[in-house]
PDB file of C-alpha atoms in Angstrom:
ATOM      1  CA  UNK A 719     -52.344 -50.281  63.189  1.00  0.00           C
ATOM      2  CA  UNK A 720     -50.474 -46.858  64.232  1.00  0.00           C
ATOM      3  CA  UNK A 721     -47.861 -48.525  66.688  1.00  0.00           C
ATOM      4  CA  UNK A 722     -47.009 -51.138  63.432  1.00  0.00           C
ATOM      5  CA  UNK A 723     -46.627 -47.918  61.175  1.00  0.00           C
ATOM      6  CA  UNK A 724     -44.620 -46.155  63.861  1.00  0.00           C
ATOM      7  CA  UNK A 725     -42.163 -49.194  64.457  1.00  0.00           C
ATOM      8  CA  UNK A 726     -42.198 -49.540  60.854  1.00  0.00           C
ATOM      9  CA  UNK A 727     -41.021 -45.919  59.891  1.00  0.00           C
ATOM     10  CA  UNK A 728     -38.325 -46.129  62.908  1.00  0.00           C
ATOM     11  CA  UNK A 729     -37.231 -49.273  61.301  1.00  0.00           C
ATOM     12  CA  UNK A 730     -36.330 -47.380  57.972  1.00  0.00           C
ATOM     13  CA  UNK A 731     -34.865 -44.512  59.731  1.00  0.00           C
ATOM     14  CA  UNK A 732     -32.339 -46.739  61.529  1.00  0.00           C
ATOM     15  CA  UNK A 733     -31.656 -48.198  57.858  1.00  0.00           C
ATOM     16  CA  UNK A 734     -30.869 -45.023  56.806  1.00  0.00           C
ATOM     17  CA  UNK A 735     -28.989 -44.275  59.540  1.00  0.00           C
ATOM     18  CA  UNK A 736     -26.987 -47.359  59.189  1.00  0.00           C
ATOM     19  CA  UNK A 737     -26.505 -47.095  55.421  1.00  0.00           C
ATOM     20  CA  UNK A 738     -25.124 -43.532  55.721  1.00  0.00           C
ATOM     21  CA  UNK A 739     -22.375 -45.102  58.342  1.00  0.00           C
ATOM     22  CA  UNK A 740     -21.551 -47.013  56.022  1.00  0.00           C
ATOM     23  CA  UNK A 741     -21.139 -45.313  52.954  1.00  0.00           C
ATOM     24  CA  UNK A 742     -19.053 -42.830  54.778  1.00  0.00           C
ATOM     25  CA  UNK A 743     -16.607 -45.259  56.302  1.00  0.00           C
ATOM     26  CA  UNK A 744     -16.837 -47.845  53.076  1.00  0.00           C
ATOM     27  CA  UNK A 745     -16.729 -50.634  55.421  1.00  0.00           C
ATOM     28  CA  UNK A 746     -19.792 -52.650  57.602  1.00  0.00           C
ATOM     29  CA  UNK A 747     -17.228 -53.857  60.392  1.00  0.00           C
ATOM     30  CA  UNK A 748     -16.494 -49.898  60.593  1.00  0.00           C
ATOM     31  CA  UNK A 749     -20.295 -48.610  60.358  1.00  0.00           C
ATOM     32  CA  UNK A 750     -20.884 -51.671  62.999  1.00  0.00           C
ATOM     33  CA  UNK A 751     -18.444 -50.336  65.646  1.00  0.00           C
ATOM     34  CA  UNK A 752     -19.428 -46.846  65.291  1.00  0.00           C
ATOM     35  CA  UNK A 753     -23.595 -47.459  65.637  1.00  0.00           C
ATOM     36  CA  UNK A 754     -22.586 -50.291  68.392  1.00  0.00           C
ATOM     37  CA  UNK A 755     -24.278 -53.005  66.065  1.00  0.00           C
ATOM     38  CA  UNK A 756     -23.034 -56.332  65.441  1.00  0.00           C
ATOM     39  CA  UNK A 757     -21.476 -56.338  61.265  1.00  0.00           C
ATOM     40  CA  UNK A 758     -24.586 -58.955  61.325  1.00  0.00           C
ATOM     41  CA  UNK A 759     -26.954 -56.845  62.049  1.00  0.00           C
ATOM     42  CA  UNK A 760     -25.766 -54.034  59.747  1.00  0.00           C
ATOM     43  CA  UNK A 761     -25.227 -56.574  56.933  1.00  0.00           C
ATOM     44  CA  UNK A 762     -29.079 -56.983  57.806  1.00  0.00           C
ATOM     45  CA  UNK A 763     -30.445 -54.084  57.821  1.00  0.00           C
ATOM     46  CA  UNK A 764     -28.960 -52.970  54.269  1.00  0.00           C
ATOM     47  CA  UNK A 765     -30.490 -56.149  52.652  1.00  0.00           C
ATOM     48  CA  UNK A 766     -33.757 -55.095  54.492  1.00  0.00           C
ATOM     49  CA  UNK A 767     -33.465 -51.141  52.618  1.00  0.00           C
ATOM     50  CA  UNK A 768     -32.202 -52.758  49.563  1.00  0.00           C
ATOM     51  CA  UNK A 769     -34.975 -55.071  49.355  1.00  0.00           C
ATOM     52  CA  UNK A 770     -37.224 -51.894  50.081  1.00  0.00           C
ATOM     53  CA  UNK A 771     -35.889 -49.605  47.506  1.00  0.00           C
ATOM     54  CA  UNK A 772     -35.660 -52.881  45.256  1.00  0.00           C
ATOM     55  CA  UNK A 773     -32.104 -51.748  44.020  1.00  0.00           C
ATOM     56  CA  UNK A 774     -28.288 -53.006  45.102  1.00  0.00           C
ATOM     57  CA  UNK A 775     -26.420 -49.768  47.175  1.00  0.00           C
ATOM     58  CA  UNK A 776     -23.115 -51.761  47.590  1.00  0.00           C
ATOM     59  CA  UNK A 777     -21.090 -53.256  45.443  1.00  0.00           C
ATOM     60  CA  UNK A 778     -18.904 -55.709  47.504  1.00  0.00           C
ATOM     61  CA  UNK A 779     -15.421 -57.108  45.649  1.00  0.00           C
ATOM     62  CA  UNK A 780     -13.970 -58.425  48.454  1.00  0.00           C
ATOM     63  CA  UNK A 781     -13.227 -56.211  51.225  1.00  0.00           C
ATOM     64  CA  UNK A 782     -13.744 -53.299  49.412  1.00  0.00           C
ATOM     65  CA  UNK A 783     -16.946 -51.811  49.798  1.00  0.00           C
ATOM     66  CA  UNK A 784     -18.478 -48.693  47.566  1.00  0.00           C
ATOM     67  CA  UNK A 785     -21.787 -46.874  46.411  1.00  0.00           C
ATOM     68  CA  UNK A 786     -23.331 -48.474  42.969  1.00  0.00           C
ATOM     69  CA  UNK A 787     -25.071 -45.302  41.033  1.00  0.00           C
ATOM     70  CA  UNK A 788     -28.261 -45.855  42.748  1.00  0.00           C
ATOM     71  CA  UNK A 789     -26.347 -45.760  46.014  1.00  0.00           C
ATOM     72  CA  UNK A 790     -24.868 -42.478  44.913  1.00  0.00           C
ATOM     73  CA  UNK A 791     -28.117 -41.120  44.472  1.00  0.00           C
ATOM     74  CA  UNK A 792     -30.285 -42.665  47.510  1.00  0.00           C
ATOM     75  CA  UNK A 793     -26.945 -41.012  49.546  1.00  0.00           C
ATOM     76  CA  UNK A 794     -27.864 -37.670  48.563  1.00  0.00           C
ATOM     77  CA  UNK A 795     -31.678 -38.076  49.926  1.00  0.00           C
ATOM     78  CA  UNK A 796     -30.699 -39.949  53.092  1.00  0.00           C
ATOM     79  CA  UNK A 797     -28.651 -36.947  53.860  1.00  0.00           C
ATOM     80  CA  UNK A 798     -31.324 -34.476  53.303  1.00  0.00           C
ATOM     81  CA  UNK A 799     -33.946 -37.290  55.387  1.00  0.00           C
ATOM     82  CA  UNK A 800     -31.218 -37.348  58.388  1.00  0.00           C
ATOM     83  CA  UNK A 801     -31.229 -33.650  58.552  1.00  0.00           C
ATOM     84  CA  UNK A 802     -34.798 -32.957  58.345  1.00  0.00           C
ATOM     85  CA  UNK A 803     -35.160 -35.968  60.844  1.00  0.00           C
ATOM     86  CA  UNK A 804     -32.592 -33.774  63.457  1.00  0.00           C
ATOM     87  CA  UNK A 805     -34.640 -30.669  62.637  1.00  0.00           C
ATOM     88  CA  UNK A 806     -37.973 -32.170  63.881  1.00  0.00           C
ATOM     89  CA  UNK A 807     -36.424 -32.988  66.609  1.00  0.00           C
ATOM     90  CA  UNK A 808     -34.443 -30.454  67.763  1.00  0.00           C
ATOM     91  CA  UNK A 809     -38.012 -28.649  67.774  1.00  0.00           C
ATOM     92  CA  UNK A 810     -40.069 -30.520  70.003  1.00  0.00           C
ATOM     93  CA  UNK A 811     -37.207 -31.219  72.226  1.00  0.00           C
ATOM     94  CA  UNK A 812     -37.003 -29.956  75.180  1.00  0.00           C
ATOM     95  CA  UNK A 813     -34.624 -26.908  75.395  1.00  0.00           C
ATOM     96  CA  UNK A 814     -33.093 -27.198  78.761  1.00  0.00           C
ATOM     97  CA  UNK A 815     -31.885 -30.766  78.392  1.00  0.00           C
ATOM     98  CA  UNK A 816     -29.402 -31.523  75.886  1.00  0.00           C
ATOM     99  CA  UNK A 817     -28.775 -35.663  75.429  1.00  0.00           C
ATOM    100  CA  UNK A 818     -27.958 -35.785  71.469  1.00  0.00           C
ATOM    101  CA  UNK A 819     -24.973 -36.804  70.207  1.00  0.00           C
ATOM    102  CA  UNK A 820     -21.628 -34.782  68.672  1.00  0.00           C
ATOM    103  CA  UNK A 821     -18.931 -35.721  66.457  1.00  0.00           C
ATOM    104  CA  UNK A 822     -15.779 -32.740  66.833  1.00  0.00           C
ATOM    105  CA  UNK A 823     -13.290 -33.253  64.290  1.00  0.00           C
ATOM    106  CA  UNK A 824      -9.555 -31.544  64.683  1.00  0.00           C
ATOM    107  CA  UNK A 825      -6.445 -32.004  64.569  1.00  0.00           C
ATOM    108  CA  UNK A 826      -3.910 -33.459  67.375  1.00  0.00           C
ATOM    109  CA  UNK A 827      -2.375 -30.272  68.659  1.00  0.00           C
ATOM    110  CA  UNK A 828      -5.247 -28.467  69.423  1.00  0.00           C
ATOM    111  CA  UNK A 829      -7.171 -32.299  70.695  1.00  0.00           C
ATOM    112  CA  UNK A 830      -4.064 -32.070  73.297  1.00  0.00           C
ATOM    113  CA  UNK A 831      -4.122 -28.307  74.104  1.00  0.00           C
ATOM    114  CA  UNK A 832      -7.646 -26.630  74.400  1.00  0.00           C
ATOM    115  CA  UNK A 833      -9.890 -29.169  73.772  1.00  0.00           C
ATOM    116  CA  UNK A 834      -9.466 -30.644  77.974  1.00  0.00           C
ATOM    117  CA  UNK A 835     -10.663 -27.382  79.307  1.00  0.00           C
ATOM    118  CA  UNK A 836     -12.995 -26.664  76.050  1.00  0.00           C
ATOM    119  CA  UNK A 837     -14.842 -30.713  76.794  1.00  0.00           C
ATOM    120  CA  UNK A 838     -14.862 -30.206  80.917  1.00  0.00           C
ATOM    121  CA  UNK A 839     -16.557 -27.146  80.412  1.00  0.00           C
ATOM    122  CA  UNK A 840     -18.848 -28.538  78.238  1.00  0.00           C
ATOM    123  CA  UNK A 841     -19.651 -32.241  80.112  1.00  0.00           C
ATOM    124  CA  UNK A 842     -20.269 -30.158  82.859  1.00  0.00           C
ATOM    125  CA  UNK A 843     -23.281 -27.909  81.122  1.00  0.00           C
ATOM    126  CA  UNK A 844     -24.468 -31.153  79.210  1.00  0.00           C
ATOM    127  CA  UNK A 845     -23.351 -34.092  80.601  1.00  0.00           C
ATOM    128  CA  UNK A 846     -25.704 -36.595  78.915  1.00  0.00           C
ATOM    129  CA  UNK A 847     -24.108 -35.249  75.464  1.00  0.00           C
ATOM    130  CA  UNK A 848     -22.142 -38.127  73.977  1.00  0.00           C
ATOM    131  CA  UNK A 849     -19.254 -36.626  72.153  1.00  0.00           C
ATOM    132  CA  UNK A 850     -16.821 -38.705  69.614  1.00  0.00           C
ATOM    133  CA  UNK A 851     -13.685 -36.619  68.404  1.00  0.00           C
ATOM    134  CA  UNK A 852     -11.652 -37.637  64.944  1.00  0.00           C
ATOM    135  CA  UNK A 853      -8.280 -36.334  64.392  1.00  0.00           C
ATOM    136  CA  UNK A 854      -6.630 -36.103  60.898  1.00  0.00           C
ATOM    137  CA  UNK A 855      -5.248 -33.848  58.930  1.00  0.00           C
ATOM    138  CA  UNK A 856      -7.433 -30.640  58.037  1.00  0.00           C
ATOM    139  CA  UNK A 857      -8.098 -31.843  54.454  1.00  0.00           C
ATOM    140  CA  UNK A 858      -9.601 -35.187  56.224  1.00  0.00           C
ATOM    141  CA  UNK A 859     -11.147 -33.698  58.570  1.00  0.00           C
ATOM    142  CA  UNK A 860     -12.727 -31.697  56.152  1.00  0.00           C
ATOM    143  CA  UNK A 861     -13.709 -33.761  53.174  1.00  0.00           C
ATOM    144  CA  UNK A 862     -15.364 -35.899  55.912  1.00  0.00           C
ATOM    145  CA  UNK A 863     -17.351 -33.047  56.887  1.00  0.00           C
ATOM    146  CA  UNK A 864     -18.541 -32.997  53.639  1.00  0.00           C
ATOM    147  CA  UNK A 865     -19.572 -36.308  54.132  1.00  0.00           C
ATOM    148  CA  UNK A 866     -21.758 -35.699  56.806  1.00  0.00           C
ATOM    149  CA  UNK A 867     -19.306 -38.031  59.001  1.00  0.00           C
ATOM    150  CA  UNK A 868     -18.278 -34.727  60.907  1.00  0.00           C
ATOM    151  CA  UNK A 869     -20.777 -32.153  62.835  1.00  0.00           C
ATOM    152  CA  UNK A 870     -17.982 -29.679  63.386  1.00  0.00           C
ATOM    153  CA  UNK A 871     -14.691 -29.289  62.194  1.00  0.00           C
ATOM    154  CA  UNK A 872     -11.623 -27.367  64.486  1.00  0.00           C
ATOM    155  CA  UNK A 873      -8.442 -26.869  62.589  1.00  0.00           C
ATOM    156  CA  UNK A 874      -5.259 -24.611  62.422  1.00  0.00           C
ATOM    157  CA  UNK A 875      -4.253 -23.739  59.239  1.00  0.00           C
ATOM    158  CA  UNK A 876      -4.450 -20.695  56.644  1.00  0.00           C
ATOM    159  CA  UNK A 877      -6.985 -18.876  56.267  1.00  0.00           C
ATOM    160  CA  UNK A 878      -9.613 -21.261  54.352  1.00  0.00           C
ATOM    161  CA  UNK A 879     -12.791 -20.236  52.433  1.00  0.00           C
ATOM    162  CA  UNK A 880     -15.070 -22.241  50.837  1.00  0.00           C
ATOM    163  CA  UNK A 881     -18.741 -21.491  50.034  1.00  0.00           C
ATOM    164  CA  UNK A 882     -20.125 -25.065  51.074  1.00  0.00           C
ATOM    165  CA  UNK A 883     -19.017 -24.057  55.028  1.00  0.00           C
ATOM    166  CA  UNK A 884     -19.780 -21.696  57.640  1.00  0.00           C
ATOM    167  CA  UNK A 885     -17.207 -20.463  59.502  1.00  0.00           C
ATOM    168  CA  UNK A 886     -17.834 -19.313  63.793  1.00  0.00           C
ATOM    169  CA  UNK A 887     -14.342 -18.634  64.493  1.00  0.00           C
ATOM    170  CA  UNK A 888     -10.975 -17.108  62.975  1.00  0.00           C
ATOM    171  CA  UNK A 889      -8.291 -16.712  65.687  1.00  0.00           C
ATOM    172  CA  UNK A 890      -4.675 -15.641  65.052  1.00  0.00           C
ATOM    173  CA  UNK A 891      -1.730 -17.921  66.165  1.00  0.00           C
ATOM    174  CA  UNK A 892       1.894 -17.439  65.837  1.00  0.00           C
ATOM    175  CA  UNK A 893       3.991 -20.593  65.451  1.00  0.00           C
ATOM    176  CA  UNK A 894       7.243 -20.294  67.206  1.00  0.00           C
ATOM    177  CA  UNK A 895      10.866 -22.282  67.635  1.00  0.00           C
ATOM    178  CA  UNK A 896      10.868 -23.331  71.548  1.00  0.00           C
ATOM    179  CA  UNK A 897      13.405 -25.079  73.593  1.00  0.00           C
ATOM    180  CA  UNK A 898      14.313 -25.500  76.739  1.00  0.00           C
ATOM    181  CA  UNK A 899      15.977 -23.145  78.833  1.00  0.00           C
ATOM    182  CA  UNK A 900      19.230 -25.119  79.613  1.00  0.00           C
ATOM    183  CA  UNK A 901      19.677 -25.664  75.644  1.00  0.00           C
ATOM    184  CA  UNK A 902      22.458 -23.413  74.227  1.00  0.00           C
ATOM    185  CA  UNK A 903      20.157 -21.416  71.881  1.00  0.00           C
ATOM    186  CA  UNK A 904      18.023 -20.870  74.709  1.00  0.00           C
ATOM    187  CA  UNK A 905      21.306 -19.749  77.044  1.00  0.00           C
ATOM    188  CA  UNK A 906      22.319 -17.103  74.230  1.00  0.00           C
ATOM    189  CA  UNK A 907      19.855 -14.668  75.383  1.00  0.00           C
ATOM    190  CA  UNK A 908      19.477 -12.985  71.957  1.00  0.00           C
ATOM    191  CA  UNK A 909      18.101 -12.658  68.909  1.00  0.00           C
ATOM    192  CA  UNK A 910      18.972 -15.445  66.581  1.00  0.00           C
ATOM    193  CA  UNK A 911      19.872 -16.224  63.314  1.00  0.00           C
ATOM    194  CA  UNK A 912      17.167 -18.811  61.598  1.00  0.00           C
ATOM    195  CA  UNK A 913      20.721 -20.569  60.302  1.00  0.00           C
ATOM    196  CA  UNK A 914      21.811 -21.088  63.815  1.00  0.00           C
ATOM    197  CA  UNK A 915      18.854 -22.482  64.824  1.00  0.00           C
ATOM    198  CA  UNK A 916      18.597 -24.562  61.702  1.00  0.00           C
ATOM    199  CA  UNK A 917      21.697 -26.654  62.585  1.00  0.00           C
ATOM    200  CA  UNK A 918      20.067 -28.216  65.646  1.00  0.00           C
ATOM    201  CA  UNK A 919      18.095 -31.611  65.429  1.00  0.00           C
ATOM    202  CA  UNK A 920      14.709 -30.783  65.875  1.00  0.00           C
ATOM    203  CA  UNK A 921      11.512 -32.841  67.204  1.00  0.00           C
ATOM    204  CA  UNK A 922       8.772 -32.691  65.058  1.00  0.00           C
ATOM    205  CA  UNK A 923       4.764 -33.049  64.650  1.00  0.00           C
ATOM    206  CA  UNK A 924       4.246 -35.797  61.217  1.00  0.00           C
ATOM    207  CA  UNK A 925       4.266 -33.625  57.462  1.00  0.00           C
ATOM    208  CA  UNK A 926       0.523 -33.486  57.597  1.00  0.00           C
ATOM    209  CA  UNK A 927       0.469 -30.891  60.189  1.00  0.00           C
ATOM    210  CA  UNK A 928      -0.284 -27.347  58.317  1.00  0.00           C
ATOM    211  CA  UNK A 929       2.115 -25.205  60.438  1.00  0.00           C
ATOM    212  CA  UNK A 930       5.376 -27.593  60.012  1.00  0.00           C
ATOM    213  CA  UNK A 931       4.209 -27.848  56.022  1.00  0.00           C
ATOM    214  CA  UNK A 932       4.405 -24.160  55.463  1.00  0.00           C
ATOM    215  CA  UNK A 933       7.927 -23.816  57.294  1.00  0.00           C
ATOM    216  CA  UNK A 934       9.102 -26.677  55.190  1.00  0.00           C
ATOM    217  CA  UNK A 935       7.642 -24.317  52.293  1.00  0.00           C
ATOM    218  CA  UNK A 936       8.939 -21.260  53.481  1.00  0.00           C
ATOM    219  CA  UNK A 937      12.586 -22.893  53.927  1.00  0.00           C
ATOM    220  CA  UNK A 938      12.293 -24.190  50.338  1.00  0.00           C
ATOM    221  CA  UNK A 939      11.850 -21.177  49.091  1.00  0.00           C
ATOM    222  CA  UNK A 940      15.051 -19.940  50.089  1.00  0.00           C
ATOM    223  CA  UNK A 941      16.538 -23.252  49.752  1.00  0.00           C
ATOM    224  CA  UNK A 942      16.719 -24.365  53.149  1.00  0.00           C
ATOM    225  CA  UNK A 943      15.630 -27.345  55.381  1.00  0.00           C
ATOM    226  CA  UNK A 944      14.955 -28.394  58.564  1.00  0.00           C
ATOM    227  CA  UNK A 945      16.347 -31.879  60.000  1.00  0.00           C
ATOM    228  CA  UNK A 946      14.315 -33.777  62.321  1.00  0.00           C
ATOM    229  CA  UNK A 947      15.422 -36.653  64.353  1.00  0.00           C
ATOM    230  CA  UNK A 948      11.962 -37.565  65.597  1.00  0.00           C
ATOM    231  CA  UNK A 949       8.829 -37.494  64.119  1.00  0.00           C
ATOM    232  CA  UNK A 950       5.957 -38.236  65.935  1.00  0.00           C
ATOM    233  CA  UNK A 951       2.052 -36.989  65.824  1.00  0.00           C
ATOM    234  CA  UNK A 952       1.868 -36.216  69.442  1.00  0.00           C
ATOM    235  CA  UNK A 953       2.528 -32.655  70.579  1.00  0.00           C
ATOM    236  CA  UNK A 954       2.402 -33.686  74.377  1.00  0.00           C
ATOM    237  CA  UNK A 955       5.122 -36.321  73.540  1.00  0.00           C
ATOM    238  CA  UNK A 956       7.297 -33.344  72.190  1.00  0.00           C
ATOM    239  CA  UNK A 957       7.237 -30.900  74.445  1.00  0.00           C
ATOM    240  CA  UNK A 958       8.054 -34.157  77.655  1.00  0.00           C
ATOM    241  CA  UNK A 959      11.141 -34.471  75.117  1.00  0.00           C
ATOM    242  CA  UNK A 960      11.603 -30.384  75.016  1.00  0.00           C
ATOM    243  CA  UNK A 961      11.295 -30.588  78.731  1.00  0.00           C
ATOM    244  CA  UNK A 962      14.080 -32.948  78.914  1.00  0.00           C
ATOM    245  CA  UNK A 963      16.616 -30.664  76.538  1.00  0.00           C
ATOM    246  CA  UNK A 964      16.218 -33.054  73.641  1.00  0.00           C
ATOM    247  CA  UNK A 965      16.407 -31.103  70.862  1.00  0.00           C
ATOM    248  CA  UNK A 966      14.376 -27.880  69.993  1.00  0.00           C
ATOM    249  CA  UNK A 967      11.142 -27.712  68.134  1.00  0.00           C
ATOM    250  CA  UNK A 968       8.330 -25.576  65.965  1.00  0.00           C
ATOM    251  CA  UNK A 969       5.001 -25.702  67.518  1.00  0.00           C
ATOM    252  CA  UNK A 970       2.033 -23.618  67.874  1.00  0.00           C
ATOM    253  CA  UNK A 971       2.542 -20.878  70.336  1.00  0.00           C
ATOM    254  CA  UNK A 972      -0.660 -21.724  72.338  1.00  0.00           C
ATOM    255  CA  UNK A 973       0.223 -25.404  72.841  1.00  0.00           C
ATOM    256  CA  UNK A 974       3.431 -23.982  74.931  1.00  0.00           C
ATOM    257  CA  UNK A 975       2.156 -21.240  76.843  1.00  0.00           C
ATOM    258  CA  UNK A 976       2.043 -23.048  80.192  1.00  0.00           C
ATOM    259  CA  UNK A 977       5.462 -24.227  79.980  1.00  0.00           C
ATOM    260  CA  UNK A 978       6.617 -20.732  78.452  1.00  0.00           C
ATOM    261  CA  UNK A 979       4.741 -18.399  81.523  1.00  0.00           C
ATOM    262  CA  UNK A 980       6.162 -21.253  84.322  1.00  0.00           C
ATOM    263  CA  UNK A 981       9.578 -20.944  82.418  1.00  0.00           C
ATOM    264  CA  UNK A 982       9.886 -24.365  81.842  1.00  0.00           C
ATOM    265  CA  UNK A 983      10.419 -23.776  77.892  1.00  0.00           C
ATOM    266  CA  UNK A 984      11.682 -20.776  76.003  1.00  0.00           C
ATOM    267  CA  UNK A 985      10.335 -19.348  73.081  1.00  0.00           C
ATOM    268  CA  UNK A 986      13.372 -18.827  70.829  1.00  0.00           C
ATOM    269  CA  UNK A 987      13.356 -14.976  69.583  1.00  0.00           C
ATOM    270  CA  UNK A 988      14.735 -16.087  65.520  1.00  0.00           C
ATOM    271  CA  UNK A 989      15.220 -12.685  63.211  1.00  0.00           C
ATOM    272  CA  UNK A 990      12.566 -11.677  60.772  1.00  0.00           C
ATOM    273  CA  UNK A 991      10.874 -14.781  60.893  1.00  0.00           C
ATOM    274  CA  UNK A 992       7.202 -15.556  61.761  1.00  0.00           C
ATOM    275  CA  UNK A 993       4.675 -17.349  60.848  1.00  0.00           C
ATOM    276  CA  UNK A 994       1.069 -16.886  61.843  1.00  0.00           C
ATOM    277  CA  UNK A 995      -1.712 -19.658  60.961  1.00  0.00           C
ATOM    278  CA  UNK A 996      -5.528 -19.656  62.214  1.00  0.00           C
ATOM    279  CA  UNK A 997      -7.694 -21.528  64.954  1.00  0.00           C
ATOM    280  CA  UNK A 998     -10.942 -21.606  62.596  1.00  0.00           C
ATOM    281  CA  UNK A 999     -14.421 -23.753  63.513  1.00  0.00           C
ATOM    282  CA  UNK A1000     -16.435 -25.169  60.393  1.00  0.00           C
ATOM    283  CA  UNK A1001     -19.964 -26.876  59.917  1.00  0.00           C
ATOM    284  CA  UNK A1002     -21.607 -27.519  56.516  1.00  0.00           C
ATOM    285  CA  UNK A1003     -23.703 -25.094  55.454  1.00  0.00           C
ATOM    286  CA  UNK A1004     -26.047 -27.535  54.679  1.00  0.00           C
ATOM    287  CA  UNK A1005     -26.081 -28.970  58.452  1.00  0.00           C
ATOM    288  CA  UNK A1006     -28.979 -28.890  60.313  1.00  0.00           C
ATOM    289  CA  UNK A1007     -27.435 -27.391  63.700  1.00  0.00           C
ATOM    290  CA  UNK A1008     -28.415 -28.945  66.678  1.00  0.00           C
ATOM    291  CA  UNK A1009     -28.695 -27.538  70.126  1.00  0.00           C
ATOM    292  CA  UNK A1010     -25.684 -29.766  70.879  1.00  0.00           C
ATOM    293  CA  UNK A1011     -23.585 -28.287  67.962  1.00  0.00           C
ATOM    294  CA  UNK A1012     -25.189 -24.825  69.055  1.00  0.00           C
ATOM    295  CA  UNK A1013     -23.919 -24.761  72.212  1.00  0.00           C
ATOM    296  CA  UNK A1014     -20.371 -26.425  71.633  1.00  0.00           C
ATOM    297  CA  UNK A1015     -19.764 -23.215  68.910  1.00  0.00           C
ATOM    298  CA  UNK A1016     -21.258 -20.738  71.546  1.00  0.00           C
ATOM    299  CA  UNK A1017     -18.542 -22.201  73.943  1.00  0.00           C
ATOM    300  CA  UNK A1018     -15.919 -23.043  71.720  1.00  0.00           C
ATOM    301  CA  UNK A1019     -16.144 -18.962  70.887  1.00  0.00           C
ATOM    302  CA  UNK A1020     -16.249 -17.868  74.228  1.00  0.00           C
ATOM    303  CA  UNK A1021     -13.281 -19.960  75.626  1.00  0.00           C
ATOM    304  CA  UNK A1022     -10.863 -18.727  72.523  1.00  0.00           C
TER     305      UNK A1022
END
């Protein structure tokens, strides 16, 4: 009967599906909330494809949940079968709608700066696209790209090369000390010295962000260091506090520009220093790009 072989092969695809969530979030409640399953129904379905392929995936010890060798291996096909499975259908699909899903991962400054404008732009072209983002560090982000948790990857940090990735965008941005205009280093109205501005208390993104890393670098290199009162992963919460003349801070120069051009913060002119990182946009070279992925990179490029 073709409609039994037809629900049957959709049956093992949505195994696979389910198996790949997760292996890449080593967890069922996890794989459950992101496929909108009950953990019942996952539990379910990777008995079903383990009684199928007639070998255990999981080991379970308690909560912790990881690939057996055989796992391991079957991951590496159900990859390849989810890719060639997005392939066929991105080529019978019809062009002009777009209804897939995306998965953006990046990191918080950039989430709270261009990605508003970057996502309106692009609901508005597709709107039946169903986008989830992830932020994290870069080398998350990154390694879970690798996982094929991630379709596309948008980070600030160094220049980064790897052969497994292709790169769509490498944009220059300077990283700048900012205050606001009523604070005293902002009132000097010259050029400053970096151990004047190094006295303040400053507000800070968390350690994992790449820019405030490489100034912590750069200061240890000529033994200095910076001393933050706050800490927090939120740039929006930072620059509120800026706004308020709480302290002074290093951020991203593009995540200030409103508030610079209205004159509501001041970059802080420091002598001889800067420090330039890079906007870049990653997908797996082994990704099958879909029309949905397509057209976020087209967008993402023309918006820089």
């Amino acid at each position: 009967n073709f409609l039994m072989m037809k629900e049957g092969i959709l049956m093992e695809f949505r195994e696979i599906s389910t198996f790949l969530q997760v292996a890449q979030h080593q967890s069922f409640s996890k794989a459950a909330k992101q496929l909108g399953y009950s953990q019942a129904a996952v539990t379910i379905q990777i008995k079903q494809l383990e009684n199928e392929l007639g070998v255990h995936l999981f080991d379970r010890i308690g909560k912790q949940i990881s690939l057996t060798h055989q796992g391991q291996v079957f991951y590496q096909y159900a990859v390849a079968i989810q890719k060639d499975l997005a392939q066929a259908r991105g080529a019978v699909s019809d062009a002009s709608t777009l209804n897939g899903k995306l998965c953006l991962g990046t990191i918080e400054s950039i989430c709270a700066s261009i990605f508003p404008d970057l996502l309106s732009e692009y609901h508005r072209l597709y709107p039946e696209v169903t986008i989830s983002i992830v932020t994290d560090s870069p080398d998350v982000l990154l390694n879970r790209m690798n996982e094929n948790a991630i379709d596309i990857v948008y980070l600030l940090d160094r220049r980064i090369y790897d052969s497994r990735w292709c790169k769509t965008l490498e944009e220059p941005e300077e990283n700048i000390f900012v205050a606001s205009p009523d604070h005293e280093l902002a009132r000097a109205n010259r050029e400053l010295e970096l151990e004047e501005v190094l006295r303040f208390p400053f507000l800070l993104t968390e350690k994992d962000a790449s820019y405030r890393h490489m100034l912590e670098q750069y200061l240890a290199s000529t033994d200095r260091f910076i001393r933050p009162f706050l800490e927090i992963g939120s740039t929006e919460f930072i620059i509120h506090m800026l706004l308020k003349n709480t302290g002074i801070s290093f951020l991203p120069e593009f995540t200030i520009r409103r508030e610079v051009e209205q004159k509501r913060l001041t970059a802080l002119k420091v002598r001889g220093f800067q420090m330039q990182t890079w906007r870049q946009i990653f997908y797996h070279k082994d990704k099958w790009v879909t029309k949905e992925m397509q057209e976020f990179l087209r967008l993402a490029r023309e918006m820089s």
